[in-house]
């Protein structure tokens, strides 16, 4: 029998070995077959992304990228409800109020992670099963492959909390077909299931219950190329019949979205919606009227500029905007109204689009000197 001391050593050694697959860890990082697997593991918080998770995922991606025995990276969430419902907004709010460094560090390191995903040399497969919003979009949309399921719920709801669709939203949203990206960014409209694919956000659609089999097949691939991975995803995609016949939820509104959301200013968009007067336009007006006027103006400019920028330049611009939001009023008020008191009645300052001056918006986009994000 082991002497007590030896037994303790064995237990400690075992704990060390299983550190990465410890079910209480917020993120699990493991190597299986030729695949590096990232599992977001905060099911009670809908796998919301916090700074410590970012600080574990980033170096691991960089390590796997250099490893000749790692051929692809898979990212997924636990709990069955969410892939990742966003960033840890509560922690950022508290930090911003007290001037804590987290309000700078979180966005800086999150955007560095988004860039690492966008520039990753290994095929990156995001299984976006369940809620995928805000920060969760940043963990998936910049990778090579995004697999949606019938449970996927996608949104960029930031204008409702005095923020803007960050994590590279200024890069991918204006690149979606027509003006869909502008519409999603300004209204926070939610896309479900196959519509996430039809909008061009997901690359594949696979039934949720088939994901474990898909993952197993991905892990079993022998030194696969990007094409081999694509072939496997395509074969699963082709077999998925759920909602195949349903037309895209925005199809009937695309003409209106493309004309109404192509205006150069928020005031003009609102004017066009009022002039249009259709039930669809009136509904969009009601939604837009609830959003932070500052966020709306910031977001429209972010997307218009981001449309012709590299991902790196977009993230640098978005870092400046994030810090402007931390200095401002609406982010704290939006979080209070939506997440803390839940009264859903934010008192925005300024309260009307006309009161948000171009000068103020310009200030939000100004370089931060030594504090700028460097990628």
Coordinates of C-alpha atoms in Angstrom, one line a residue:
X1 CA 0.0 0.0 0.0
X2 CA 1.1 3.6 -0.6
X3 CA 2.3 5.5 2.3
X4 CA 0.1 8.5 3.0
X5 CA 2.7 11.0 1.7
X6 CA 3.0 9.1 -1.6
X7 CA -0.7 8.8 -1.9
X8 CA -1.0 12.6 -1.6
X9 CA 1.7 13.0 -4.3
X10 CA -0.2 10.7 -6.6
X11 CA -3.4 12.6 -6.0
X12 CA -1.6 15.9 -6.7
X13 CA 0.0 14.5 -9.8
X14 CA -3.4 13.3 -11.0
X15 CA -4.9 16.8 -10.3
X16 CA -2.2 18.4 -12.3
X17 CA -2.8 16.0 -15.2
X18 CA -6.6 16.6 -15.2
X19 CA -6.4 20.4 -14.7
X20 CA -7.5 21.1 -18.3
X21 CA -10.4 18.7 -18.3
X22 CA -11.5 19.7 -14.8
X23 CA -15.3 20.0 -15.2
X24 CA -15.3 23.1 -12.9
X25 CA -12.9 25.0 -15.1
X26 CA -14.5 27.9 -17.1
X27 CA -12.9 26.8 -20.3
X28 CA -11.6 23.3 -21.2
X29 CA -8.6 23.0 -23.5
X30 CA -7.8 19.5 -24.8
X31 CA -6.1 17.8 -27.7
X32 CA -8.0 14.9 -29.2
X33 CA -6.7 13.2 -32.4
X34 CA -5.6 15.9 -34.7
X35 CA -7.9 18.5 -33.2
X36 CA -7.4 21.1 -30.5
X37 CA -10.7 21.5 -28.7
X38 CA -11.9 24.6 -26.8
X39 CA -15.0 24.1 -24.7
X40 CA -16.6 27.1 -23.1
X41 CA -17.8 25.8 -19.7
X42 CA -19.9 28.3 -17.9
X43 CA -23.4 26.8 -18.6
X44 CA -25.1 28.7 -15.8
X45 CA -23.8 32.0 -17.3
X46 CA -24.7 30.8 -20.8
X47 CA -21.0 30.5 -21.4
X48 CA -20.4 34.2 -21.2
X49 CA -16.8 35.1 -21.9
X50 CA -14.7 36.6 -19.1
X51 CA -11.1 37.9 -19.1
X52 CA -9.7 34.7 -17.5
X53 CA -11.2 32.6 -20.3
X54 CA -9.8 34.9 -22.9
X55 CA -6.4 34.7 -21.3
X56 CA -6.5 30.9 -21.5
X57 CA -7.8 30.5 -25.0
X58 CA -5.5 33.0 -26.7
X59 CA -2.1 31.4 -25.9
X60 CA -3.6 27.9 -26.6
X61 CA -4.7 28.9 -30.1
X62 CA -1.2 30.4 -30.7
X63 CA 0.4 27.1 -29.5
X64 CA -1.8 24.9 -31.6
X65 CA -1.2 27.1 -34.6
X66 CA 2.5 26.2 -34.4
X67 CA 2.0 22.5 -33.6
X68 CA 2.6 20.3 -36.6
X69 CA 0.4 17.6 -35.0
X70 CA -2.7 19.9 -34.7
X71 CA -4.6 20.1 -37.9
X72 CA -7.7 21.9 -36.8
X73 CA -9.3 23.8 -33.9
X74 CA -12.9 23.2 -32.7
X75 CA -14.7 25.5 -30.4
X76 CA -18.0 24.7 -28.7
X77 CA -20.1 25.4 -25.5
X78 CA -21.5 23.2 -22.8
X79 CA -25.0 23.0 -21.3
X80 CA -27.1 22.7 -24.5
X81 CA -28.5 26.3 -24.3
X82 CA -25.8 28.5 -25.5
X83 CA -22.6 28.5 -27.5
X84 CA -21.7 31.8 -25.9
X85 CA -24.2 34.5 -25.0
X86 CA -21.7 37.4 -25.0
X87 CA -19.0 39.0 -22.9
X88 CA -19.1 39.3 -19.2
X89 CA -20.8 42.7 -19.3
X90 CA -21.5 42.9 -15.5
X91 CA -17.8 42.7 -14.6
X92 CA -16.9 45.3 -17.2
X93 CA -19.6 47.7 -15.9
X94 CA -18.4 47.5 -12.4
X95 CA -14.8 48.0 -13.5
X96 CA -15.7 50.9 -15.7
X97 CA -17.5 52.7 -12.9
X98 CA -14.5 52.4 -10.5
X99 CA -11.9 53.1 -13.2
X100 CA -10.5 49.6 -12.8
X101 CA -8.1 48.4 -15.5
X102 CA -10.4 45.5 -16.5
X103 CA -12.4 48.0 -18.6
X104 CA -9.3 48.5 -20.8
X105 CA -7.9 45.0 -20.5
X106 CA -11.0 43.1 -21.3
X107 CA -11.7 44.8 -24.6
X108 CA -8.0 44.8 -25.6
X109 CA -7.5 41.1 -24.9
X110 CA -10.8 40.1 -26.4
X111 CA -10.1 41.9 -29.6
X112 CA -6.6 40.3 -29.8
X113 CA -8.3 37.0 -29.5
X114 CA -10.8 37.9 -32.2
X115 CA -7.8 38.8 -34.4
X116 CA -6.0 35.5 -33.6
X117 CA -9.1 33.6 -34.7
X118 CA -9.4 35.7 -37.9
X119 CA -5.8 35.2 -38.8
X120 CA -5.5 31.5 -37.6
X121 CA -3.4 29.4 -39.9
X122 CA -5.2 26.2 -38.9
X123 CA -8.8 25.6 -39.9
X124 CA -11.1 26.8 -37.1
X125 CA -14.5 25.2 -36.7
X126 CA -17.1 26.9 -34.4
X127 CA -20.1 24.8 -33.4
X128 CA -22.5 27.6 -32.7
X129 CA -25.3 25.5 -31.2
X130 CA -27.7 27.7 -29.1
X131 CA -27.4 31.4 -28.2
X132 CA -24.6 33.1 -30.0
X133 CA -24.5 36.8 -29.3
X134 CA -22.0 39.6 -28.9
X135 CA -18.7 38.2 -27.6
X136 CA -19.8 34.7 -28.8
X137 CA -20.1 36.0 -32.3
X138 CA -16.5 37.3 -32.0
X139 CA -15.3 33.8 -31.0
X140 CA -16.9 32.2 -34.1
X141 CA -17.6 34.4 -37.0
X142 CA -13.9 35.2 -37.9
X143 CA -13.0 31.5 -38.2
X144 CA -13.0 29.4 -41.3
X145 CA -16.2 27.4 -40.5
X146 CA -19.3 28.2 -38.5
X147 CA -21.8 25.4 -38.0
X148 CA -25.3 26.5 -37.1
X149 CA -28.0 24.2 -35.8
X150 CA -31.8 24.6 -35.4
X151 CA -31.1 25.8 -31.8
X152 CA -28.8 28.7 -32.9
X153 CA -30.0 32.1 -32.0
X154 CA -27.8 34.9 -33.3
X155 CA -27.9 38.6 -32.5
X156 CA -25.7 41.7 -32.0
X157 CA -28.0 43.5 -29.4
X158 CA -25.4 46.0 -28.3
X159 CA -27.2 49.3 -29.3
X160 CA -29.8 48.4 -26.6
X161 CA -27.2 48.6 -23.8
X162 CA -25.4 51.7 -25.0
X163 CA -22.6 49.8 -26.7
X164 CA -22.0 49.0 -30.4
X165 CA -21.6 45.6 -32.3
X166 CA -17.9 45.1 -31.5
X167 CA -15.7 42.0 -31.6
X168 CA -15.1 42.8 -35.3
X169 CA -18.8 43.6 -36.1
X170 CA -17.5 46.5 -38.1
X171 CA -15.7 44.0 -40.4
X172 CA -18.2 41.2 -40.9
X173 CA -21.6 43.0 -40.7
X174 CA -21.1 45.4 -43.7
X175 CA -19.8 42.4 -45.7
X176 CA -23.1 40.5 -45.5
X177 CA -25.3 40.7 -48.6
X178 CA -27.2 44.0 -49.2
X179 CA -27.8 45.9 -46.0
X180 CA -28.6 42.9 -43.8
X181 CA -25.6 43.7 -41.6
X182 CA -26.6 47.3 -41.0
X183 CA -30.1 46.2 -40.2
X184 CA -28.9 43.5 -37.7
X185 CA -26.5 46.0 -36.1
X186 CA -28.9 48.9 -35.6
X187 CA -32.0 46.9 -34.5
X188 CA -30.4 43.9 -32.8
X189 CA -32.8 41.7 -34.8
X190 CA -32.4 38.0 -33.9
X191 CA -31.8 35.3 -36.5
X192 CA -32.7 31.7 -35.7
X193 CA -31.5 28.3 -37.0
X194 CA -31.1 28.0 -40.7
X195 CA -31.6 31.8 -41.2
X196 CA -28.1 32.2 -39.6
X197 CA -26.8 30.3 -42.6
X198 CA -29.0 32.1 -45.1
X199 CA -27.8 35.5 -43.8
X200 CA -24.2 34.4 -44.5
X201 CA -23.1 34.3 -40.9
X202 CA -22.8 30.5 -40.7
X203 CA -21.1 28.4 -43.3
X204 CA -22.9 25.2 -42.6
X205 CA -26.2 23.9 -41.0
X206 CA -26.2 20.6 -39.1
X207 CA -28.9 19.2 -36.7
X208 CA -27.9 19.7 -33.1
X209 CA -28.1 16.0 -32.2
X210 CA -25.6 15.2 -35.0
X211 CA -22.9 17.5 -33.6
X212 CA -21.3 14.8 -31.3
X213 CA -20.9 12.5 -34.4
X214 CA -19.6 15.4 -36.5
X215 CA -17.0 16.2 -33.8
X216 CA -15.9 12.6 -33.6
X217 CA -15.5 12.5 -37.4
X218 CA -13.5 15.7 -37.4
X219 CA -11.2 14.4 -34.6
X220 CA -10.7 11.1 -36.6
X221 CA -9.5 12.9 -39.8
X222 CA -5.9 12.0 -40.6
X223 CA -3.7 15.1 -41.3
X224 CA -6.6 16.8 -43.0
X225 CA -6.4 19.8 -45.3
X226 CA -8.9 22.6 -45.2
X227 CA -10.6 20.9 -48.2
X228 CA -11.0 17.6 -46.3
X229 CA -12.6 19.4 -43.4
X230 CA -14.9 21.3 -45.8
X231 CA -15.9 18.0 -47.4
X232 CA -16.8 16.5 -44.1
X233 CA -18.9 19.5 -43.1
X234 CA -20.5 19.6 -46.5
X235 CA -21.6 16.0 -46.2
X236 CA -23.2 16.6 -42.8
X237 CA -24.8 19.8 -44.1
X238 CA -26.3 18.0 -47.1
X239 CA -28.0 15.4 -44.9
X240 CA -29.6 18.0 -42.6
X241 CA -33.2 18.4 -43.7
X242 CA -34.7 20.5 -40.8
X243 CA -36.3 23.7 -42.2
X244 CA -34.8 23.1 -45.6
X245 CA -37.9 24.3 -47.4
X246 CA -38.5 27.4 -45.3
X247 CA -37.6 30.7 -47.0
X248 CA -35.3 33.2 -45.3
X249 CA -37.1 35.2 -42.6
X250 CA -36.0 38.5 -44.1
X251 CA -36.7 37.6 -47.7
X252 CA -39.9 39.5 -48.0
X253 CA -38.3 42.6 -46.4
X254 CA -35.0 42.6 -48.2
X255 CA -36.0 45.2 -50.7
X256 CA -37.0 47.6 -47.9
X257 CA -34.0 46.8 -45.8
X258 CA -31.6 47.5 -48.7
X259 CA -33.2 50.8 -49.5
X260 CA -34.1 52.1 -46.0
X261 CA -30.9 51.1 -44.4
X262 CA -28.6 52.5 -47.1
X263 CA -28.9 56.1 -45.9
X264 CA -25.8 58.0 -44.9
X265 CA -27.0 59.1 -41.4
X266 CA -29.3 57.8 -38.7
X267 CA -31.6 60.8 -39.1
X268 CA -32.0 60.0 -42.8
X269 CA -32.7 56.3 -42.0
X270 CA -35.4 57.4 -39.5
X271 CA -36.8 59.8 -42.0
X272 CA -37.0 57.1 -44.7
X273 CA -38.7 54.7 -42.3
X274 CA -41.3 57.3 -41.4
X275 CA -41.9 58.1 -45.1
X276 CA -42.2 54.4 -45.9
X277 CA -44.9 53.9 -43.3
X278 CA -45.4 50.2 -43.9
X279 CA -46.0 47.9 -40.9
X280 CA -42.4 46.6 -41.3
X281 CA -41.0 50.2 -41.3
X282 CA -43.1 51.2 -38.3
X283 CA -41.9 48.2 -36.3
X284 CA -38.2 49.1 -37.1
X285 CA -38.9 52.7 -36.0
X286 CA -40.3 51.5 -32.7
X287 CA -37.2 49.3 -32.2
X288 CA -34.7 52.1 -33.1
X289 CA -36.4 54.5 -30.8
X290 CA -35.6 52.3 -27.8
X291 CA -31.9 52.2 -28.6
X292 CA -29.2 54.6 -27.4
X293 CA -29.0 57.4 -29.9
X294 CA -25.2 57.7 -29.3
X295 CA -24.8 54.0 -30.0
X296 CA -26.8 54.2 -33.2
X297 CA -24.7 57.0 -34.6
X298 CA -21.5 55.3 -33.5
X299 CA -22.6 52.0 -35.0
X300 CA -23.6 53.4 -38.4
X301 CA -20.3 55.1 -38.8
X302 CA -18.4 52.0 -37.5
X303 CA -20.0 49.9 -40.3
X304 CA -19.7 52.4 -43.0
X305 CA -15.9 52.8 -42.3
X306 CA -15.3 49.1 -41.5
X307 CA -16.7 48.1 -44.9
X308 CA -13.4 49.0 -46.6
X309 CA -11.0 48.2 -43.7
X310 CA -8.9 45.2 -42.7
X311 CA -10.0 43.2 -39.7
X312 CA -7.0 44.6 -37.8
X313 CA -7.9 48.2 -38.5
X314 CA -11.5 47.5 -37.6
X315 CA -10.5 46.1 -34.2
X316 CA -8.2 49.0 -33.6
X317 CA -11.1 51.4 -34.4
X318 CA -13.5 49.4 -32.2
X319 CA -11.1 49.5 -29.3
X320 CA -11.2 53.3 -29.4
X321 CA -15.0 53.1 -29.5
X322 CA -15.1 50.7 -26.5
X323 CA -13.1 53.1 -24.4
X324 CA -15.3 56.0 -25.5
X325 CA -18.3 54.0 -24.2
X326 CA -16.4 53.4 -20.9
X327 CA -16.0 57.1 -20.5
X328 CA -19.6 57.9 -21.4
X329 CA -23.1 57.6 -19.8
X330 CA -25.2 55.3 -22.0
X331 CA -23.4 52.1 -21.4
X332 CA -23.8 52.1 -17.7
X333 CA -27.4 53.3 -18.0
X334 CA -28.2 50.6 -20.6
X335 CA -26.7 47.8 -18.5
X336 CA -28.7 49.1 -15.5
X337 CA -32.0 49.2 -17.4
X338 CA -31.6 45.9 -19.2
X339 CA -29.4 43.7 -17.0
X340 CA -29.5 45.0 -13.4
X341 CA -32.8 46.7 -12.6
X342 CA -34.5 45.1 -15.6
X343 CA -37.0 48.0 -15.9
X344 CA -36.2 48.1 -19.6
X345 CA -36.5 52.0 -19.5
X346 CA -33.0 53.4 -20.1
X347 CA -32.8 57.2 -19.8
X348 CA -30.3 57.9 -22.6
X349 CA -28.1 61.1 -22.6
X350 CA -28.5 62.7 -25.1
X351 CA -32.0 61.4 -25.5
X352 CA -32.5 62.2 -29.2
X353 CA -30.4 61.5 -32.4
X354 CA -30.4 65.2 -33.2
X355 CA -28.6 66.0 -29.9
X356 CA -25.7 63.6 -30.6
X357 CA -23.3 66.0 -32.4
X358 CA -20.9 64.9 -35.2
X359 CA -18.2 66.4 -33.0
X360 CA -19.0 64.0 -30.2
X361 CA -19.0 61.0 -32.5
X362 CA -15.8 62.1 -34.1
X363 CA -14.2 62.2 -30.7
X364 CA -15.1 58.6 -30.1
X365 CA -13.1 57.6 -33.2
X366 CA -9.9 59.5 -32.2
X367 CA -6.7 57.5 -31.7
X368 CA -5.6 56.8 -28.1
X369 CA -1.9 57.4 -28.6
X370 CA 0.1 54.9 -26.5
X371 CA -3.2 53.3 -25.4
X372 CA -4.2 52.3 -28.9
X373 CA -4.8 48.6 -29.6
X374 CA -1.7 47.3 -31.5
X375 CA -2.2 44.2 -33.6

